[in-house]
mmCIF file of C-alpha atoms in Angstrom:
data_model
loop_
_atom_site.group_PDB
_atom_site.id
_atom_site.type_symbol
_atom_site.label_atom_id
_atom_site.label_comp_id
_atom_site.label_asym_id
_atom_site.label_seq_id
_atom_site.Cartn_x
_atom_site.Cartn_y
_atom_site.Cartn_z
ATOM 1 C CA MET H 24 -0.057 0.058 0.013
ATOM 2 C CA MET H 25 1.152 3.683 -0.723
ATOM 3 C CA THR H 26 0.211 6.239 2.008
ATOM 4 C CA LEU H 27 0.449 9.791 1.194
ATOM 5 C CA LEU H 28 0.032 12.290 4.087
ATOM 6 C CA ALA H 29 -0.108 16.008 5.074
ATOM 7 C CA LEU H 30 1.682 16.181 8.396
ATOM 8 C CA THR H 31 0.758 12.817 9.872
ATOM 9 C CA SER H 32 0.610 9.186 8.662
ATOM 10 C CA SER H 33 -1.179 5.930 9.445
ATOM 11 C CA VAL H 34 -0.422 2.509 7.945
ATOM 12 C CA TYR H 35 -3.017 -0.177 7.802
ATOM 13 C CA ALA H 36 -4.353 -2.836 5.653
ATOM 14 C CA ILE H 37 -6.414 -1.672 2.716
ATOM 15 C CA ASP H 38 -8.374 -3.429 0.085
ATOM 16 C CA LYS H 39 -7.419 -3.735 -3.574
ATOM 17 C CA ASN H 40 -8.710 -1.046 -6.047
ATOM 18 C CA THR H 41 -9.324 1.189 -2.959
ATOM 19 C CA VAL H 42 -8.309 4.680 -2.055
ATOM 20 C CA GLU H 43 -9.038 5.985 1.490
ATOM 21 C CA VAL H 44 -9.029 9.711 2.297
ATOM 22 C CA THR H 45 -9.220 10.753 5.960
ATOM 23 C CA TYR H 46 -9.759 14.318 7.127
ATOM 24 C CA ASP H 47 -8.539 15.618 10.427
ATOM 25 C CA GLY H 48 -8.697 19.040 10.946
ATOM 26 C CA ASP H 49 -6.042 21.055 9.000
ATOM 27 C CA LYS H 50 -4.611 17.829 7.428
ATOM 28 C CA ALA H 51 -5.535 14.713 5.370
ATOM 29 C CA VAL H 52 -4.121 11.314 4.980
ATOM 30 C CA VAL H 53 -4.447 9.410 1.553
ATOM 31 C CA THR H 54 -3.900 5.810 1.427
ATOM 32 C CA ILE H 55 -3.773 4.117 -2.089
ATOM 33 C CA ALA H 56 -3.830 0.398 -2.417
ATOM 34 C CA ASP H 57 -0.666 -1.140 -4.116
ATOM 35 C CA ASN H 58 -2.387 -2.582 -7.039
ATOM 36 C CA ILE H 59 -3.650 0.841 -8.260
ATOM 37 C CA SER H 60 -0.628 3.028 -7.170
ATOM 38 C CA GLY H 61 0.325 3.342 -10.934
ATOM 39 C CA TYR H 62 -3.281 4.510 -11.835
ATOM 40 C CA VAL H 63 -4.026 6.907 -9.203
ATOM 41 C CA SER H 64 -1.795 9.998 -8.161
ATOM 42 C CA ALA H 65 -2.336 12.298 -5.185
ATOM 43 C CA SER H 66 -1.507 15.888 -4.395
ATOM 44 C CA ILE H 67 -2.333 17.167 -0.793
ATOM 45 C CA ASP H 68 -2.095 20.673 0.470
ATOM 46 C CA ARG H 69 -3.043 20.443 4.121
ATOM 47 C CA ALA H 70 -6.593 19.204 3.820
ATOM 48 C CA TYR H 71 -7.056 19.774 0.200
ATOM 49 C CA VAL H 72 -6.858 16.658 -1.621
ATOM 50 C CA LYS H 73 -6.567 16.248 -5.454
ATOM 51 C CA LEU H 74 -6.654 12.728 -6.939
ATOM 52 C CA THR H 75 -5.953 12.110 -10.481
ATOM 53 C CA GLN H 76 -6.639 8.719 -12.368
ATOM 54 C CA ALA H 77 -4.758 7.686 -15.289
ATOM 55 C CA GLU H 78 -6.372 9.051 -18.586
ATOM 56 C CA THR H 79 -5.547 5.911 -20.644
ATOM 57 C CA VAL H 80 -7.651 2.823 -19.902
ATOM 58 C CA THR H 81 -5.444 -0.225 -20.844
ATOM 59 C CA ASP H 82 -6.223 -3.879 -21.034
ATOM 60 C CA ASN H 83 -4.650 -4.393 -17.888
ATOM 61 C CA ALA H 84 -6.337 -1.491 -16.040
ATOM 62 C CA PRO H 85 -7.810 -2.350 -12.475
ATOM 63 C CA GLY H 86 -11.437 -1.576 -13.343
ATOM 64 C CA GLU H 87 -13.572 0.506 -10.947
ATOM 65 C CA ILE H 88 -11.663 2.250 -8.297
ATOM 66 C CA PHE H 89 -13.213 2.856 -4.745
ATOM 67 C CA TYR H 90 -12.824 5.939 -2.960
ATOM 68 C CA ILE H 91 -13.734 6.220 0.904
ATOM 69 C CA LEU H 92 -14.047 9.600 2.564
ATOM 70 C CA SER H 93 -14.193 10.096 6.228
ATOM 71 C CA GLY H 94 -13.256 12.566 9.011
ATOM 72 C CA SER H 95 -13.844 16.270 9.512
ATOM 73 C CA THR H 96 -12.276 19.547 8.376
ATOM 74 C CA THR H 97 -13.398 23.224 8.055
ATOM 75 C CA ASP H 98 -10.897 23.953 5.537
ATOM 76 C CA GLY H 99 -10.445 21.251 2.783
ATOM 77 C CA SER H 100 -11.786 19.630 -0.265
ATOM 78 C CA PHE H 101 -11.925 16.406 -2.405
ATOM 79 C CA TYR H 102 -11.076 16.788 -6.126
ATOM 80 C CA LEU H 103 -11.285 13.789 -8.478
ATOM 81 C CA SER H 104 -10.366 13.393 -12.347
ATOM 82 C CA GLY H 105 -9.908 10.516 -14.532
ATOM 83 C CA SER H 106 -11.367 8.040 -17.041
ATOM 84 C CA TYR H 107 -12.710 5.191 -15.055
ATOM 85 C CA LYS H 108 -16.118 4.480 -13.481
ATOM 86 C CA ALA H 109 -15.590 5.100 -9.700
ATOM 87 C CA SER H 110 -17.432 4.611 -6.522
ATOM 88 C CA VAL H 111 -17.087 7.495 -3.781
ATOM 89 C CA THR H 112 -18.306 6.424 -0.285
ATOM 90 C CA LEU H 113 -19.133 9.092 2.324
ATOM 91 C CA ASN H 114 -18.323 7.409 5.662
ATOM 92 C CA GLY H 115 -19.016 9.991 8.463
ATOM 93 C CA LEU H 116 -17.712 13.016 6.493
ATOM 94 C CA THR H 117 -17.926 16.609 7.355
ATOM 95 C CA LEU H 118 -16.086 18.637 4.616
ATOM 96 C CA THR H 119 -16.170 22.549 4.294
ATOM 97 C CA ASN H 120 -14.341 24.191 1.489
ATOM 98 C CA PRO H 121 -14.419 28.163 1.929
ATOM 99 C CA GLN H 122 -12.696 28.448 -1.469
ATOM 100 C CA GLY H 123 -14.803 26.106 -3.786
ATOM 101 C CA PRO H 124 -16.881 23.051 -4.099
ATOM 102 C CA ALA H 125 -16.506 20.757 -1.135
ATOM 103 C CA ILE H 126 -16.573 17.686 -3.654
ATOM 104 C CA ASP H 127 -15.530 18.275 -7.271
ATOM 105 C CA ILE H 128 -15.561 15.175 -9.481
ATOM 106 C CA GLN H 129 -14.294 15.946 -12.911
ATOM 107 C CA ASN H 130 -14.871 12.498 -14.221
ATOM 108 C CA GLY H 131 -17.358 11.978 -16.994
ATOM 109 C CA LYS H 132 -18.043 8.348 -16.169
ATOM 110 C CA ARG H 133 -20.621 6.819 -14.017
ATOM 111 C CA ILE H 134 -20.103 7.855 -10.390
ATOM 112 C CA ASN H 135 -21.580 5.708 -7.700
ATOM 113 C CA LEU H 136 -21.835 8.086 -4.795
ATOM 114 C CA ARG H 137 -22.557 5.902 -1.762
ATOM 115 C CA ILE H 138 -23.653 7.331 1.588
ATOM 116 C CA GLU H 139 -22.663 4.802 4.064
ATOM 117 C CA ASN H 140 -25.252 3.069 6.047
ATOM 118 C CA GLU H 141 -26.168 4.789 9.312
ATOM 119 C CA THR H 142 -23.694 7.604 8.806
ATOM 120 C CA THR H 143 -24.217 11.386 8.807
ATOM 121 C CA ASN H 144 -22.318 13.438 6.304
ATOM 122 C CA THR H 145 -22.213 17.254 5.668
ATOM 123 C CA LEU H 146 -20.911 19.125 2.747
ATOM 124 C CA THR H 147 -20.354 22.982 2.578
ATOM 125 C CA ASP H 148 -18.812 25.213 0.220
ATOM 126 C CA GLY H 149 -17.718 28.850 0.304
ATOM 127 C CA ALA H 150 -19.620 32.004 -0.769
ATOM 128 C CA GLY H 151 -19.185 34.403 -3.741
ATOM 129 C CA GLY H 152 -17.344 32.055 -6.037
ATOM 130 C CA ASP H 153 -17.959 30.944 -9.598
ATOM 131 C CA TRP H 154 -18.295 27.156 -9.154
ATOM 132 C CA LYS H 155 -21.527 25.398 -9.944
ATOM 133 C CA GLY H 156 -22.266 23.827 -6.707
ATOM 134 C CA CYS H 157 -21.380 22.586 -3.254
ATOM 135 C CA PHE H 158 -21.283 19.106 -4.762
ATOM 136 C CA VAL H 159 -20.173 18.984 -8.492
ATOM 137 C CA CYS H 160 -19.890 16.031 -10.647
ATOM 138 C CA LYS H 161 -19.069 15.866 -14.492
ATOM 139 C CA GLY H 162 -20.542 12.444 -14.923
ATOM 140 C CA HIS H 163 -23.658 10.388 -14.246
ATOM 141 C CA THR H 164 -24.121 10.584 -10.443
ATOM 142 C CA GLU H 165 -26.027 7.682 -8.551
ATOM 143 C CA PHE H 166 -26.687 8.528 -4.964
ATOM 144 C CA LYS H 167 -27.126 5.299 -3.015
ATOM 145 C CA GLY H 168 -26.779 3.836 0.431
ATOM 146 C CA LYS H 169 -28.809 4.236 3.667
ATOM 147 C CA GLY H 170 -27.014 7.164 5.211
ATOM 148 C CA THR H 171 -27.655 10.920 5.441
ATOM 149 C CA LEU H 172 -26.165 13.689 3.330
ATOM 150 C CA THR H 173 -26.609 17.202 4.174
ATOM 151 C CA VAL H 174 -25.622 19.895 1.672
ATOM 152 C CA ASN H 175 -25.177 23.696 2.258
ATOM 153 C CA GLY H 176 -24.724 25.412 -1.124
ATOM 154 C CA LYS H 177 -23.376 29.092 -0.443
ATOM 155 C CA THR H 178 -22.383 30.015 -4.086
ATOM 156 C CA ALA H 179 -24.732 28.301 -6.738
ATOM 157 C CA HIS H 180 -26.666 25.044 -6.608
ATOM 158 C CA GLY H 181 -26.530 22.565 -3.858
ATOM 159 C CA ILE H 182 -26.025 19.594 -6.033
ATOM 160 C CA TRP H 183 -24.831 19.913 -9.715
ATOM 161 C CA SER H 184 -24.421 17.073 -12.170
ATOM 162 C CA LYS H 185 -23.566 17.581 -15.713
ATOM 163 C CA GLU H 186 -25.397 14.291 -16.597
ATOM 164 C CA TYR H 187 -28.157 12.345 -14.918
ATOM 165 C CA VAL H 188 -29.078 12.134 -11.172
ATOM 166 C CA GLU H 189 -30.562 9.011 -9.674
ATOM 167 C CA ILE H 190 -31.394 8.452 -5.932
ATOM 168 C CA LYS H 191 -31.909 5.417 -4.176
ATOM 169 C CA ASN H 192 -32.557 4.501 -0.332
ATOM 170 C CA CYS H 193 -30.380 7.442 0.958
ATOM 171 C CA THR H 194 -31.433 10.644 2.770
ATOM 172 C CA ILE H 195 -30.463 13.903 1.195
ATOM 173 C CA ASN H 196 -31.145 17.240 2.837
ATOM 174 C CA VAL H 197 -30.276 20.321 0.845
ATOM 175 C CA GLU H 198 -30.529 23.009 3.534
ATOM 176 C CA SER H 199 -29.395 25.936 1.495
ATOM 177 C CA ALA H 200 -28.497 26.741 -2.160
ATOM 178 C CA LEU H 201 -28.162 30.249 -3.716
ATOM 179 C CA LYS H 202 -29.631 28.749 -7.024
ATOM 180 C CA ASP H 203 -31.234 25.288 -7.503
ATOM 181 C CA GLY H 204 -31.360 22.632 -4.856
ATOM 182 C CA ILE H 205 -30.508 20.056 -7.331
ATOM 183 C CA ASN H 206 -29.505 20.963 -10.955
ATOM 184 C CA CYS H 207 -28.666 18.140 -13.444
ATOM 185 C CA ASN H 208 -28.728 17.313 -17.223
ATOM 186 C CA GLN H 209 -30.239 14.265 -19.130
ATOM 187 C CA TYR H 210 -32.795 13.095 -16.469
ATOM 188 C CA PHE H 211 -33.691 12.910 -12.919
ATOM 189 C CA LEU H 212 -34.887 9.670 -11.414
ATOM 190 C CA MET H 213 -35.809 9.173 -7.604
ATOM 191 C CA GLU H 214 -36.585 5.393 -6.824
ATOM 192 C CA SER H 215 -36.547 5.597 -3.080
ATOM 193 C CA GLY H 216 -35.132 7.354 -0.120
ATOM 194 C CA THR H 217 -35.845 10.841 1.196
ATOM 195 C CA VAL H 218 -35.027 14.213 -0.236
ATOM 196 C CA ASN H 219 -35.621 17.448 1.533
ATOM 197 C CA ILE H 220 -34.847 20.789 -0.241
ATOM 198 C CA THR H 221 -35.232 23.967 1.882
ATOM 199 C CA SER H 222 -35.173 27.551 0.682
ATOM 200 C CA PRO H 223 -33.332 27.187 -2.506
ATOM 201 C CA GLY H 224 -32.818 30.693 -4.181
ATOM 202 C CA ASP H 225 -34.263 29.443 -7.408
ATOM 203 C CA ASP H 226 -35.971 26.024 -8.302
ATOM 204 C CA GLY H 227 -36.096 23.043 -6.202
ATOM 205 C CA ILE H 228 -34.899 20.714 -8.745
ATOM 206 C CA GLN H 229 -34.099 21.532 -12.393
ATOM 207 C CA VAL H 230 -33.540 18.942 -15.030
ATOM 208 C CA SER H 231 -32.083 20.110 -18.607
ATOM 209 C CA LEU H 232 -31.244 18.541 -21.762
ATOM 210 C CA LYS H 233 -27.586 17.947 -22.134
ATOM 211 C CA ASP H 234 -27.843 18.234 -26.039
ATOM 212 C CA GLU H 235 -30.227 20.135 -28.180
ATOM 213 C CA LYS H 236 -32.322 17.204 -29.148
ATOM 214 C CA SER H 237 -34.132 14.884 -26.851
ATOM 215 C CA THR H 238 -33.913 11.112 -27.108
ATOM 216 C CA GLY H 239 -37.128 10.576 -25.336
ATOM 217 C CA THR H 240 -37.575 7.953 -22.727
ATOM 218 C CA THR H 241 -35.362 5.018 -23.479
ATOM 219 C CA THR H 242 -35.381 1.414 -22.038
ATOM 220 C CA ASP H 243 -33.781 1.510 -18.551
ATOM 221 C CA HIS H 244 -32.844 4.961 -19.346
ATOM 222 C CA GLU H 245 -29.844 3.839 -21.344
ATOM 223 C CA ASP H 246 -28.164 6.719 -23.076
ATOM 224 C CA GLU H 247 -31.232 8.759 -22.211
ATOM 225 C CA ASP H 248 -31.053 12.554 -22.688
ATOM 226 C CA SER H 249 -34.777 13.681 -22.354
ATOM 227 C CA GLY H 250 -34.704 16.242 -19.704
ATOM 228 C CA ASN H 251 -37.354 14.224 -17.947
ATOM 229 C CA PHE H 252 -38.097 14.147 -14.249
ATOM 230 C CA TYR H 253 -39.213 10.647 -12.820
ATOM 231 C CA MET H 254 -40.428 9.897 -9.281
ATOM 232 C CA THR H 255 -41.259 6.306 -8.769
ATOM 233 C CA GLY H 256 -40.862 6.123 -4.965
ATOM 234 C CA GLY H 257 -39.512 7.789 -1.802
ATOM 235 C CA ALA H 258 -40.437 10.954 -0.159
ATOM 236 C CA LEU H 259 -39.694 14.385 -1.679
ATOM 237 C CA LYS H 260 -40.276 17.819 0.157
ATOM 238 C CA ILE H 261 -39.577 21.094 -1.165
ATOM 239 C CA THR H 262 -40.119 24.279 0.824
ATOM 240 C CA GLY H 263 -39.365 28.018 0.511
ATOM 241 C CA HIS H 264 -38.072 28.062 -3.073
ATOM 242 C CA GLY H 265 -37.420 31.364 -5.053
ATOM 243 C CA GLY H 266 -38.466 29.760 -8.443
ATOM 244 C CA VAL H 267 -40.764 26.730 -8.990
ATOM 245 C CA CYS H 268 -40.605 23.345 -7.118
ATOM 246 C CA ILE H 269 -39.557 21.382 -10.365
ATOM 247 C CA LYS H 270 -38.493 22.717 -13.850
ATOM 248 C CA ALA H 271 -37.740 20.189 -16.618
ATOM 249 C CA ASP H 272 -36.906 20.555 -20.211
ATOM 250 C CA GLY H 273 -38.886 17.337 -20.679
ATOM 251 C CA THR H 274 -41.923 15.921 -18.763
ATOM 252 C CA ILE H 275 -42.641 15.516 -15.094
ATOM 253 C CA SER H 276 -44.082 12.202 -13.768
ATOM 254 C CA TYR H 277 -44.840 10.774 -10.424
ATOM 255 C CA SER H 278 -45.656 7.074 -10.495
ATOM 256 C CA GLY H 279 -44.975 6.436 -6.737
ATOM 257 C CA GLY H 280 -43.589 8.011 -3.518
ATOM 258 C CA SER H 281 -45.013 11.026 -1.671
ATOM 259 C CA GLN H 282 -44.665 14.566 -2.956
ATOM 260 C CA ASP H 283 -44.692 17.139 -0.070
ATOM 261 C CA PHE H 284 -44.862 20.255 -2.216
ATOM 262 C CA ASN H 285 -47.273 22.005 -4.649
ATOM 263 C CA THR H 286 -47.418 19.686 -7.621
ATOM 264 C CA SER H 287 -48.941 22.459 -9.683
ATOM 265 C CA ASP H 288 -45.896 24.703 -9.011
ATOM 266 C CA VAL H 289 -43.808 23.095 -11.847
ATOM 267 C CA ILE H 290 -42.748 23.795 -15.353
ATOM 268 C CA GLU H 291 -42.475 21.087 -17.999
ATOM 269 C CA ASN H 292 -40.975 21.408 -21.567
ATOM 270 C CA ALA H 293 -39.147 24.484 -20.370
ATOM 271 C CA ALA H 294 -36.834 24.514 -23.288
ATOM 272 C CA THR H 295 -39.984 25.113 -25.677
ATOM 273 C CA GLY H 296 -41.450 27.854 -23.393
ATOM 274 C CA ILE H 297 -44.651 25.735 -23.130
ATOM 275 C CA SER H 298 -45.307 23.984 -20.174
ATOM 276 C CA ARG H 299 -47.781 21.353 -18.751
ATOM 277 C CA VAL H 300 -49.115 21.508 -15.293
ATOM 278 C CA ILE H 301 -49.593 18.362 -13.570
ATOM 279 C CA THR H 302 -52.518 19.598 -11.458
ATOM 280 C CA VAL H 303 -54.179 22.936 -11.122
ATOM 281 C CA ASN H 304 -55.837 24.162 -8.066
ATOM 282 C CA ASN H 305 -58.701 26.188 -9.371
ATOM 283 C CA GLU H 306 -59.467 27.510 -5.861
ATOM 284 C CA GLU H 307 -56.223 29.457 -6.141
ATOM 285 C CA GLY H 308 -56.420 30.392 -9.762
ATOM 286 C CA ALA H 309 -58.305 30.248 -12.962
ATOM 287 C CA VAL H 310 -57.984 28.151 -16.178
ATOM 288 C CA TYR H 311 -59.001 29.688 -19.473
ATOM 289 C CA ASP H 312 -59.156 28.361 -23.105
ATOM 290 C CA LEU H 313 -57.321 30.301 -25.872
ATOM 291 C CA SER H 314 -60.591 32.053 -26.664
ATOM 292 C CA GLY H 315 -60.408 33.674 -23.194
ATOM 293 C CA ARG H 316 -63.390 31.511 -21.738
ATOM 294 C CA ARG H 317 -63.182 30.498 -18.217
ATOM 295 C CA LEU H 318 -63.179 26.758 -17.805
ATOM 296 C CA PRO H 319 -65.257 25.156 -15.060
ATOM 297 C CA GLN H 320 -63.489 24.278 -11.736
ATOM 298 C CA GLY H 321 -61.937 20.791 -12.076
ATOM 299 C CA SER H 322 -62.064 20.890 -15.830
ATOM 300 C CA GLN H 323 -59.949 18.219 -17.551
ATOM 301 C CA ALA H 324 -59.896 20.044 -21.019
ATOM 302 C CA ARG H 325 -56.772 18.828 -22.993
ATOM 303 C CA GLY H 326 -54.566 20.985 -25.156
ATOM 304 C CA ILE H 327 -53.132 24.529 -24.699
ATOM 305 C CA VAL H 328 -54.773 26.557 -21.980
ATOM 306 C CA ILE H 329 -54.115 29.797 -20.181
ATOM 307 C CA VAL H 330 -53.540 29.555 -16.336
ATOM 308 C CA LYS H 331 -53.838 32.508 -14.047
ATOM 309 C CA GLU H 332 -52.723 32.186 -10.413
ATOM 310 C CA LYS H 333 -50.877 33.949 -7.714
ATOM 311 C CA GLY H 334 -50.679 37.095 -9.996
ATOM 312 C CA ALA H 335 -49.097 35.309 -12.689
ATOM 313 C CA THR H 336 -50.391 34.250 -16.328
ATOM 314 C CA ARG H 337 -48.791 31.446 -18.130
ATOM 315 C CA LYS H 338 -49.580 29.262 -21.277
ATOM 316 C CA VAL H 339 -49.404 25.451 -20.728
ATOM 317 C CA ILE H 340 -50.175 22.320 -22.412
ATOM 318 C CA ARG H 341 -52.214 19.625 -20.644
#
């Protein structure tokens, strides 16, 4: 095994294909398994950790690499780049970076972000910067595990992913975000778990197309770039948002789980400028056809209509 450190060192057994990062105040220790020492390099400045995977994937490459993050610091970060699929486990991590994202993963592959069972983890970034979020991932981000992750976004989004976001089993609390609570591209899928988004400056969740043209829904979401929002299970709560609860370039669907937010406070097909409201509370607003005729309360008329509520008028498709 290879152990790299800032100020102090610890030596202990480590599994193959594994990198362990332990934060301790103003320092960090990085331990890299011997079999991947040629594929992962580390740079450490106090508690600022930068790991780089080899860019070339060879026939004898070790395959997926597992990164385990634990400990606590109020002045540090985790940065990862490379070309391999990776699993990053948060195992009782409290990480604050006053100068940038707490976690910045510049790896365009699938990233399995595991929140270790029965652990609590907290990420906080600094204010006034130009980065995209407190948690940043260039690739596909799959949040799993049965632990809890709390995110405090001070500059932009709480969680930002350049590609899709999937959530299963874990609890995610976005307690602050200057922009969106969660912002991702391609699609968003919540299968189970709990997500609480509190007082984002803009939307609770925003899902955008990565490319200009939608693929539509694909089998098992393979290579999907639809801008769709899917919720098949779990519990989602959004409160105190500055924009809308959910904004999607594609469609929004709930086939399971519980939605603790105003499900009419959403925008679908945002890229086209015409949205479809999932439900409309006619007690709070009014719905009109394109001729200006007010539709009866509870009307299920389909097509393009005009919705007036909360002092705003918008054209939607139902």
